[in-house]
């Protein structure tokens, strides 16, 4: 049977996942090698044929150096608005492990007791049923607490070796360059973040290998702008604006500026509606 087309939220999620995969620079085969999900599973997730597990979304965001909040929100919306004829998400039967968050519901129905032999037989049936139910519940609890092939006690997988993802510049050579194309955004630190009155988020990011900082914004509307300024000997100013709906569904980020210990970095958000400016400041100390 040919799977139905993804819902609009599912299509938006697939588009975001495709962009994240492109940012990693990984093929489907290498993406499968870097995670616990197969190449065929990633092909389905990236093309909207099925909705991915939350852990798969988190793994991809980690490899792309992006927070998972936005992609997970799209996943939740896609699951909520999925029609009855839509493509189901993968459950335990497709290889996903049972986790302690999996709800277990035991439903019981009361039946009036009967008198005489029939009543005694009925009570015996009830005792048998209760014993069976207890066995099922105990078995489920045991399964939940068994080690899982997919469960992680360690952080999500790290990006591929430095030969594939190592930074392409350092400090002054990174000035005015893009953090993604230079691979400085592979595993950055967040120095500060702020949720604006409109619901958009801005962050000040820092790459230790590159020695640079930049700002990024998500949850914004077309026309919204984020800017970042730094003081010190390498003082600079960069701006990024949301210009298309697809950018509004993902992220925009500024170019980079090299910073050193003691540098003050300031990121500001300006709404397209012109309702004023909101800023957040961080002082970098190594």
JSON list of N, CA, C and O in Angstrom, two decimals, residues 36 67 154 250:
[
{"chain": "A", "resi": 36, "resn": "UNK", "atom": "N", "xyz": [21.70, 5.57, 16.05]},
{"chain": "A", "resi": 36, "resn": "UNK", "atom": "CA", "xyz": [21.22, 4.19, 16.21]},
{"chain": "A", "resi": 36, "resn": "UNK", "atom": "C", "xyz": [20.08, 3.87, 15.24]},
{"chain": "A", "resi": 36, "resn": "UNK", "atom": "O", "xyz": [19.41, 2.85, 15.41]},
{"chain": "A", "resi": 67, "resn": "UNK", "atom": "N", "xyz": [19.75, 23.60, 18.59]},
{"chain": "A", "resi": 67, "resn": "UNK", "atom": "CA", "xyz": [18.88, 23.15, 19.67]},
{"chain": "A", "resi": 67, "resn": "UNK", "atom": "C", "xyz": [17.71, 22.36, 19.10]},
{"chain": "A", "resi": 67, "resn": "UNK", "atom": "O", "xyz": [17.27, 22.61, 17.98]},
{"chain": "A", "resi": 154, "resn": "UNK", "atom": "N", "xyz": [24.42, 7.86, 28.25]},
{"chain": "A", "resi": 154, "resn": "UNK", "atom": "CA", "xyz": [25.45, 8.86, 27.93]},
{"chain": "A", "resi": 154, "resn": "UNK", "atom": "C", "xyz": [24.84, 9.94, 27.05]},
{"chain": "A", "resi": 154, "resn": "UNK", "atom": "O", "xyz": [23.72, 9.78, 26.55]},
{"chain": "A", "resi": 250, "resn": "UNK", "atom": "N", "xyz": [12.69, 27.90, 10.52]},
{"chain": "A", "resi": 250, "resn": "UNK", "atom": "CA", "xyz": [13.94, 27.32, 11.02]},
{"chain": "A", "resi": 250, "resn": "UNK", "atom": "C", "xyz": [14.72, 28.37, 11.82]},
{"chain": "A", "resi": 250, "resn": "UNK", "atom": "O", "xyz": [14.24, 28.84, 12.82]}
]
